[in-house]
Tab-separated table of C-alpha atoms and ligand atoms in Angstrom:
chain	number	residue	atom	x	y	z
Z	22	MET	CA	37.478	18.091	19.592
Z	23	LEU	CA	40.949	16.689	19.361
Z	24	ASP	CA	43.616	18.454	17.289
Z	25	VAL	CA	45.747	15.717	15.728
Z	26	ALA	CA	47.400	18.206	13.358
Z	27	ARG	CA	49.677	20.216	15.671
Z	28	HIS	CA	50.882	17.030	17.323
Z	29	PHE	CA	49.921	13.727	15.783
Z	30	PHE	CA	48.157	11.178	17.980
Z	31	SER	CA	48.133	7.480	17.097
Z	32	VAL	CA	44.988	5.477	16.363
Z	33	ASP	CA	45.322	3.918	19.834
Z	34	ASP	CA	45.562	7.355	21.467
Z	35	VAL	CA	42.424	8.513	19.637
Z	36	LYS	CA	40.605	5.351	20.747
Z	37	HIS	CA	41.687	6.062	24.313
Z	38	TYR	CA	40.313	9.597	23.983
Z	39	ILE	CA	37.056	8.089	22.695
Z	40	ASP	CA	36.978	5.808	25.763
Z	41	LEU	CA	37.311	8.829	28.079
Z	42	MET	CA	34.485	10.581	26.226
Z	43	ALA	CA	32.265	7.506	26.251
Z	44	ALA	CA	32.731	7.139	30.009
Z	45	TYR	CA	30.986	10.508	30.348
Z	46	LYS	CA	28.348	9.926	27.660
Z	47	MET	CA	29.739	12.369	25.145
Z	48	ASN	CA	28.334	11.632	21.716
Z	49	THR	CA	30.380	13.540	19.146
Z	50	LEU	CA	34.115	13.763	18.441
Z	51	HIS	CA	35.342	16.460	16.096
Z	52	LEU	CA	38.796	15.590	14.723
Z	53	HIS	CA	40.876	18.553	13.568
Z	54	LEU	CA	42.655	16.662	10.781
Z	55	SER	CA	44.657	19.379	9.052
Z	56	ASP	CA	46.468	22.561	9.925
Z	57	ASP	CA	49.614	24.491	9.048
Z	58	GLN	CA	51.789	21.885	10.749
Z	59	GLY	CA	50.297	18.686	9.419
Z	60	TRP	CA	47.807	16.871	7.199
Z	61	ARG	CA	46.622	13.708	8.950
Z	62	ILE	CA	44.108	11.902	6.715
Z	63	GLU	CA	45.009	9.991	3.562
Z	64	ILE	CA	43.391	11.485	0.434
Z	65	LYS	CA	43.955	8.998	-2.362
Z	66	SER	CA	43.594	11.571	-5.165
Z	67	TRP	CA	46.157	13.938	-3.575
Z	68	PRO	CA	48.778	11.630	-2.033
Z	69	ASN	CA	51.389	14.278	-1.237
Z	70	LEU	CA	49.075	15.735	1.402
Z	71	THR	CA	50.159	12.944	3.720
Z	72	ALA	CA	53.492	11.973	2.087
Z	73	ILE	CA	54.767	15.545	2.514
Z	74	GLY	CA	52.169	17.380	4.588
Z	75	GLY	CA	51.907	14.576	7.154
Z	76	SER	CA	55.639	14.213	7.667
Z	77	THR	CA	56.154	16.515	10.634
Z	78	GLU	CA	54.437	18.339	13.502
Z	79	VAL	CA	54.985	21.179	15.988
Z	80	GLY	CA	58.552	21.006	17.239
Z	81	GLY	CA	59.774	19.082	14.178
Z	82	GLY	CA	58.860	15.530	15.268
Z	83	GLU	CA	57.974	12.909	12.698
Z	84	GLY	CA	54.229	13.581	12.516
Z	85	GLY	CA	52.052	10.912	10.966
Z	86	PHE	CA	48.666	10.351	9.372
Z	87	TYR	CA	45.776	7.906	9.284
Z	88	THR	CA	45.266	5.734	6.232
Z	89	GLN	CA	41.623	5.663	5.130
Z	90	GLU	CA	41.386	2.131	6.551
Z	91	GLU	CA	42.757	3.284	9.931
Z	92	TYR	CA	40.400	6.245	9.919
Z	93	THR	CA	37.447	3.937	9.269
Z	94	GLY	CA	38.662	1.905	12.249
Z	95	ILE	CA	38.397	5.053	14.400
Z	96	VAL	CA	34.946	5.879	13.008
Z	97	ASN	CA	33.707	2.346	13.757
Z	98	TYR	CA	35.270	2.225	17.226
Z	99	ALA	CA	33.532	5.519	18.019
Z	100	ALA	CA	30.202	4.320	16.580
Z	101	GLU	CA	30.289	1.235	18.803
Z	102	ARG	CA	30.408	3.706	21.703
Z	103	PHE	CA	27.592	5.873	20.271
Z	104	ILE	CA	30.014	8.602	19.209
Z	105	THR	CA	29.807	10.291	15.801
Z	106	ILE	CA	33.049	11.510	14.259
Z	107	ILE	CA	33.063	14.949	12.608
Z	108	PRO	CA	36.127	15.356	10.390
Z	109	GLU	CA	37.564	18.848	9.923
Z	110	ILE	CA	39.745	20.033	7.082
Z	111	ASP	CA	40.545	23.639	7.937
Z	112	MET	CA	40.476	26.126	5.021
Z	113	PRO	CA	41.229	28.570	3.438
Z	114	GLY	CA	43.671	29.456	6.250
Z	115	HIS	CA	45.523	26.946	8.438
Z	116	THR	CA	46.599	25.233	5.203
Z	117	ASN	CA	50.395	25.428	5.141
Z	118	ALA	CA	50.759	21.624	5.152
Z	119	ALA	CA	48.663	21.411	1.967
Z	120	LEU	CA	50.489	24.392	0.448
Z	121	ALA	CA	53.805	22.626	1.135
Z	122	SER	CA	52.503	19.427	-0.486
Z	123	TYR	CA	51.256	20.928	-3.774
Z	124	ALA	CA	52.855	23.991	-5.397
Z	125	GLU	CA	49.782	24.573	-7.571
Z	126	LEU	CA	47.592	25.399	-4.563
Z	127	ASN	CA	49.643	28.556	-3.991
Z	128	CYS	CA	48.842	31.763	-5.908
Z	129	ASP	CA	52.519	32.137	-6.818
Z	130	GLY	CA	52.808	28.478	-7.862
Z	131	LYS	CA	55.600	27.839	-5.350
Z	132	ALA	CA	55.367	25.176	-2.672
Z	133	ARG	CA	55.715	26.474	0.872
Z	134	ASP	CA	58.222	25.023	3.346
Z	135	LEU	CA	56.834	22.714	6.001
Z	136	TYR	CA	56.078	24.584	9.220
Z	137	THR	CA	56.712	23.333	12.765
Z	138	GLY	CA	56.118	26.499	14.813
Z	139	THR	CA	52.921	27.669	16.498
Z	140	ASP	CA	51.988	30.938	14.777
Z	141	VAL	CA	48.504	31.165	13.258
Z	142	GLY	CA	46.939	33.126	10.423
Z	143	PHE	CA	49.741	33.208	7.839
Z	144	SER	CA	48.561	30.711	5.200
Z	145	THR	CA	45.768	30.679	2.635
Z	146	LEU	CA	44.603	28.560	-0.242
Z	147	CYS	CA	44.562	30.520	-3.507
Z	148	THR	CA	40.853	31.329	-3.639
Z	149	GLY	CA	40.988	32.608	-7.233
Z	150	LYS	CA	42.365	29.425	-8.810
Z	151	LYS	CA	40.193	26.769	-10.416
Z	152	ILE	CA	42.388	23.965	-9.097
Z	153	THR	CA	41.651	25.050	-5.525
Z	154	TYR	CA	38.003	24.021	-5.963
Z	155	GLN	CA	38.997	20.765	-7.667
Z	156	PHE	CA	41.144	20.114	-4.583
Z	157	VAL	CA	38.345	20.951	-2.147
Z	158	ASP	CA	35.864	18.841	-4.099
Z	159	ASP	CA	38.207	15.829	-4.146
Z	160	VAL	CA	38.994	16.126	-0.440
Z	161	VAL	CA	35.364	16.584	0.582
Z	162	ARG	CA	34.228	13.715	-1.685
Z	163	GLU	CA	36.744	11.287	-0.173
Z	164	LEU	CA	36.007	12.472	3.363
Z	165	ALA	CA	32.250	12.275	2.845
Z	166	ARG	CA	32.637	8.680	1.683
Z	167	LEU	CA	34.506	7.861	4.911
Z	168	THR	CA	31.961	9.682	7.061
Z	169	PRO	CA	28.696	8.004	8.062
Z	170	GLY	CA	27.760	11.046	10.185
Z	171	PRO	CA	25.987	14.054	8.648
Z	172	TYR	CA	28.698	16.700	9.105
Z	173	ILE	CA	31.894	17.869	7.426
Z	174	HIS	CA	33.732	20.691	9.235
Z	175	ILE	CA	35.556	23.097	6.918
Z	176	GLY	CA	37.290	25.264	9.531
Z	177	GLY	CA	37.210	28.800	8.168
Z	178	ASP	CA	38.856	30.372	11.229
Z	179	GLU	CA	41.669	32.894	11.410
Z	180	SER	CA	42.131	33.321	7.654
Z	181	HIS	CA	43.999	36.545	8.322
Z	182	VAL	CA	45.818	36.637	4.972
Z	183	THR	CA	42.722	35.908	2.867
Z	184	LYS	CA	41.041	39.144	1.763
Z	185	LYS	CA	37.457	39.395	2.993
Z	186	GLU	CA	36.237	39.772	-0.589
Z	187	ASP	CA	37.946	36.450	-1.384
Z	188	TYR	CA	37.011	34.689	1.856
Z	189	ILE	CA	33.258	35.138	1.550
Z	190	PRO	CA	32.811	33.636	-1.948
Z	191	PHE	CA	35.251	30.870	-1.023
Z	192	ILE	CA	33.130	29.797	1.953
Z	193	GLU	CA	29.942	29.991	-0.129
Z	194	ARG	CA	31.494	27.808	-2.817
Z	195	VAL	CA	32.805	25.292	-0.280
Z	196	GLN	CA	29.346	25.156	1.263
Z	197	GLU	CA	27.962	24.189	-2.177
Z	198	ILE	CA	30.607	21.478	-2.466
Z	199	VAL	CA	29.771	20.037	0.968
Z	200	LEU	CA	26.050	20.053	0.139
Z	201	SER	CA	26.747	18.403	-3.221
Z	202	HIS	CA	28.235	15.462	-1.331
Z	203	ASN	CA	25.097	15.240	0.820
Z	204	LYS	CA	26.750	16.526	3.988
Z	205	THR	CA	26.031	19.440	6.295
Z	206	MET	CA	28.770	22.054	6.609
Z	207	ILE	CA	30.108	23.198	9.960
Z	208	GLY	CA	32.594	26.053	10.286
Z	209	TRP	CA	34.119	28.212	13.012
Z	210	ASP	CA	32.179	31.405	13.706
Z	211	GLU	CA	33.947	33.479	11.020
Z	212	ILE	CA	32.002	31.603	8.312
Z	213	THR	CA	28.901	33.581	9.274
Z	214	LEU	CA	30.332	36.503	7.278
Z	215	ALA	CA	29.234	34.459	4.248
Z	216	LYS	CA	25.692	33.772	3.132
Z	217	LEU	CA	24.908	30.442	4.762
Z	218	ASP	CA	22.363	27.785	4.004
Z	219	SER	CA	20.187	27.421	7.101
Z	220	ARG	CA	21.232	23.756	7.354
Z	221	SER	CA	24.862	24.770	7.899
Z	222	VAL	CA	26.176	25.103	11.448
Z	223	ALA	CA	28.453	27.740	12.979
Z	224	GLN	CA	30.787	27.030	15.873
Z	225	TYR	CA	31.045	29.925	18.308
Z	226	TRP	CA	34.556	30.143	19.734
Z	227	ALA	CA	35.365	33.859	19.933
Z	228	SER	CA	32.902	36.296	18.386
Z	229	ALA	CA	29.397	36.923	19.689
Z	230	GLU	CA	28.832	39.177	16.694
Z	231	ASN	CA	29.576	36.294	14.343
Z	232	ALA	CA	27.261	34.049	16.357
Z	233	LYS	CA	24.491	36.623	15.937
Z	234	ASN	CA	25.126	36.659	12.184
Z	235	ALA	CA	24.413	32.932	12.332
Z	236	ILE	CA	21.161	33.428	14.227
Z	237	ALA	CA	20.067	36.073	11.728
Z	238	GLN	CA	20.495	33.432	8.987
Z	239	GLN	CA	18.610	30.737	10.956
Z	240	VAL	CA	21.906	28.897	11.355
Z	241	LYS	CA	22.346	26.844	14.537
Z	242	LEU	CA	25.324	27.140	16.854
Z	243	ILE	CA	27.766	24.842	18.569
Z	244	MET	CA	29.003	26.609	21.683
Z	245	SER	CA	32.763	26.377	22.285
Z	246	PRO	CA	33.662	29.657	23.978
Z	247	ALA	CA	37.454	29.694	24.278
Z	248	LYS	CA	37.253	31.428	27.672
Z	249	LYS	CA	35.226	28.571	29.151
Z	250	ALA	CA	35.564	25.468	27.016
Z	251	TYR	CA	39.061	25.321	25.513
Z	252	LEU	CA	40.801	22.290	26.994
Z	253	ASP	CA	44.198	23.629	25.983
Z	254	MET	CA	43.916	26.627	28.299
Z	255	GLN	CA	46.061	26.326	31.420
Z	256	TYR	CA	44.288	25.706	34.716
Z	257	ASP	CA	46.347	28.478	36.324
Z	258	SER	CA	49.538	30.461	35.780
Z	259	ILE	CA	51.823	27.595	36.826
Z	260	THR	CA	50.212	24.770	34.837
Z	261	PRO	CA	53.156	23.173	32.992
Z	262	LEU	CA	51.206	22.651	29.741
Z	263	GLY	CA	48.769	24.707	27.750
Z	264	LEU	CA	48.249	28.287	26.655
Z	265	HIS	CA	46.380	31.193	28.242
Z	266	TRP	CA	45.459	33.611	25.469
Z	267	ALA	CA	41.783	33.098	26.364
Z	268	GLY	CA	42.448	33.000	30.112
Z	269	TYR	CA	43.015	30.357	32.778
Z	270	ILE	CA	40.298	27.733	33.086
Z	271	GLU	CA	40.284	26.177	36.540
Z	272	VAL	CA	37.958	23.229	37.009
Z	273	ASP	CA	35.216	25.433	38.496
Z	274	THR	CA	35.468	27.992	35.658
Z	275	GLY	CA	35.089	25.210	33.107
Z	276	TYR	CA	31.966	23.960	34.901
Z	277	ASN	CA	30.265	27.165	35.979
Z	278	TRP	CA	28.671	28.520	32.840
Z	279	ASP	CA	25.466	28.148	30.938
Z	280	PRO	CA	25.698	28.064	27.139
Z	281	ALA	CA	22.224	29.595	26.878
Z	282	ALA	CA	23.105	32.525	29.167
Z	283	LEU	CA	26.630	33.308	28.038
Z	284	GLU	CA	25.783	35.984	25.476
Z	285	GLU	CA	22.806	38.285	25.248
Z	286	GLY	CA	20.730	37.185	22.269
Z	287	ILE	CA	22.006	33.576	22.134
Z	288	GLY	CA	19.415	31.297	23.674
Z	289	ARG	CA	18.678	27.616	24.064
Z	290	GLU	CA	16.753	27.543	20.778
Z	291	HIS	CA	19.821	28.635	18.812
Z	292	ILE	CA	22.164	25.993	20.216
Z	293	LEU	CA	22.743	22.438	18.980
Z	294	GLY	CA	25.174	21.553	21.729
Z	295	ILE	CA	28.517	22.350	23.290
Z	296	GLU	CA	32.011	21.258	22.403
Z	297	ALA	CA	35.272	21.418	24.354
Z	298	PRO	CA	38.255	21.500	21.970
Z	299	LEU	CA	41.729	20.230	22.831
Z	300	TRP	CA	44.267	22.069	20.675
Z	301	THR	CA	47.658	20.434	20.838
Z	302	GLU	CA	50.379	23.008	20.236
Z	303	THR	CA	51.741	22.138	23.710
Z	304	VAL	CA	50.263	18.660	24.169
Z	305	THR	CA	52.542	15.946	22.802
Z	306	ASN	CA	51.484	12.567	24.200
Z	307	ARG	CA	48.718	10.576	25.896
Z	308	SER	CA	49.678	11.468	29.457
Z	309	GLU	CA	49.741	15.200	28.678
Z	310	LEU	CA	46.422	14.865	26.882
Z	311	GLU	CA	44.884	13.241	29.967
Z	312	PHE	CA	46.272	15.992	32.204
Z	313	MET	CA	44.574	18.741	30.170
Z	314	VAL	CA	41.297	16.899	29.673
Z	315	LEU	CA	40.788	15.519	33.175
Z	316	PRO	CA	39.122	16.490	35.343
Z	317	ARG	CA	37.467	19.169	33.162
Z	318	LEU	CA	35.872	16.721	30.691
Z	319	PRO	CA	33.066	15.456	32.985
Z	320	GLY	CA	32.062	19.060	33.645
Z	321	TYR	CA	31.486	19.681	29.938
Z	322	ALA	CA	29.509	16.466	29.699
Z	323	GLU	CA	27.315	17.652	32.552
Z	324	ILE	CA	26.790	21.075	30.963
Z	325	GLY	CA	25.750	19.313	27.776
Z	326	TRP	CA	23.330	16.908	29.424
Z	327	SER	CA	21.919	18.719	32.463
Z	328	PRO	CA	19.874	21.897	32.732
Z	329	ALA	CA	21.637	24.845	34.348
Z	330	ALA	CA	19.182	24.768	37.252
Z	331	ALA	CA	20.346	21.249	38.136
Z	332	ARG	CA	24.030	22.176	38.281
Z	333	ASN	CA	25.851	23.503	41.293
Z	334	TRP	CA	29.648	23.575	41.722
Z	335	ASP	CA	29.589	22.976	45.491
Z	336	GLU	CA	27.645	19.776	45.005
Z	337	TYR	CA	29.410	18.778	41.779
Z	338	LYS	CA	32.916	19.076	43.219
Z	339	ASN	CA	32.119	16.335	45.744
Z	340	ARG	CA	30.885	14.005	43.008
Z	341	LEU	CA	33.921	14.853	40.889
Z	342	ALA	CA	36.212	14.056	43.818
Z	343	GLN	CA	35.143	10.388	43.612
Z	344	HIS	CA	36.640	10.162	40.131
Z	345	GLY	CA	40.227	10.716	41.310
Z	346	LYS	CA	40.353	7.182	42.702
Z	347	ARG	CA	39.033	5.807	39.425
Z	348	TYR	CA	41.680	7.657	37.436
Z	349	ASP	CA	44.356	6.401	39.830
Z	350	ALA	CA	43.119	2.817	39.480
Z	351	LEU	CA	43.057	3.113	35.687
Z	352	GLY	CA	46.523	4.671	35.553
Z	353	ILE	CA	45.094	7.821	34.001
Z	354	ASN	CA	46.828	11.155	34.534
Z	355	TYR	CA	44.818	14.183	35.700
Z	356	TYR	CA	45.267	17.644	37.144
Z	357	PRO	CA	44.872	17.411	40.924
Z	358	SER	CA	43.068	20.728	41.294
Z	359	LYS	CA	43.086	22.175	44.801
Z	360	LEU	CA	39.458	23.152	44.293
Z	361	VAL	CA	38.344	19.513	44.307
Z	362	PRO	CA	38.139	17.647	47.658
Z	363	TRP	CA	39.897	14.515	46.376
Z	364	ILE	CA	39.391	11.445	48.520
Z	365	SER	CA	42.648	9.853	49.635
Z	366	GLU	CA	42.940	6.252	50.830
F	675	LIG	C1	40.236	28.598	16.845
F	675	LIG	O1	40.538	28.501	18.048
F	675	LIG	N1	41.044	29.178	15.976
F	675	LIG	C2	38.965	28.082	16.349
């Protein structure tokens, strides 16, 4: 996953990210296209989402968005490299950019100010209003039309100011909308509080209990445990970029885990795959992106493709070391972890 909402990344930067993924045989890119700080995909029926909601980013920079034509260019570029794009519009929380763009989406009918900080959990769509579901239906319809892949991600995380009794029916209604446009819904693990269709997919990031709610509903999991797989976590306490609310993720920590053995009760049969998300509150440009992603990315690819019994850090670190020279030759930035025996000329 790449978060293009907190900081906007150009079409060329996203294509570069796709190139890095393709080099390691990753097959799915989840784009986090909206959040409190920005709305990044043109929706023709709701143009202020990008005109207003796309106009800034964390730190107050100019933001940006993809036109539908540009977005299709990304989808096609990815497809040529055997990568499926999963678009995410996060809701009902993480919606300040939309709430700033359209007053009528707020319960009090007043547009919110644009937001360029990094707090989470303060915004919510007005789940009791009819227009909210018209909005969701329009957005999902346009996105579904742009999406050859089977999935639409609806977020659902950290809706701290949505009452639980409002959140649950909202997710169930959004699930109906996604299904009505012939797509499969994915949501962060909180969505398992709702009654899910067994075709829907839950993304484990924080709560094993939520993941077990998914299993109880025959809902499959994507495994993205923040403590192991979040690419925005610092490598160590002096890493100049990144956050550490889920811990530090050195290159060995990112590699040394088995999705099917992480939590009691979550086994291979419950898991569709793994995902390593790059959130971009602190990541502002291509070079910083490369520094957070490399050299952890190949480790996630190997976890995804190789059985746990075939993986061993002491052997892997020597193979990984060979990649430093490649990155140098390609002019790609990376974190020169002391745990990797890099080969110097
Ligand atoms: C998340 O990190 N809020 C999914």
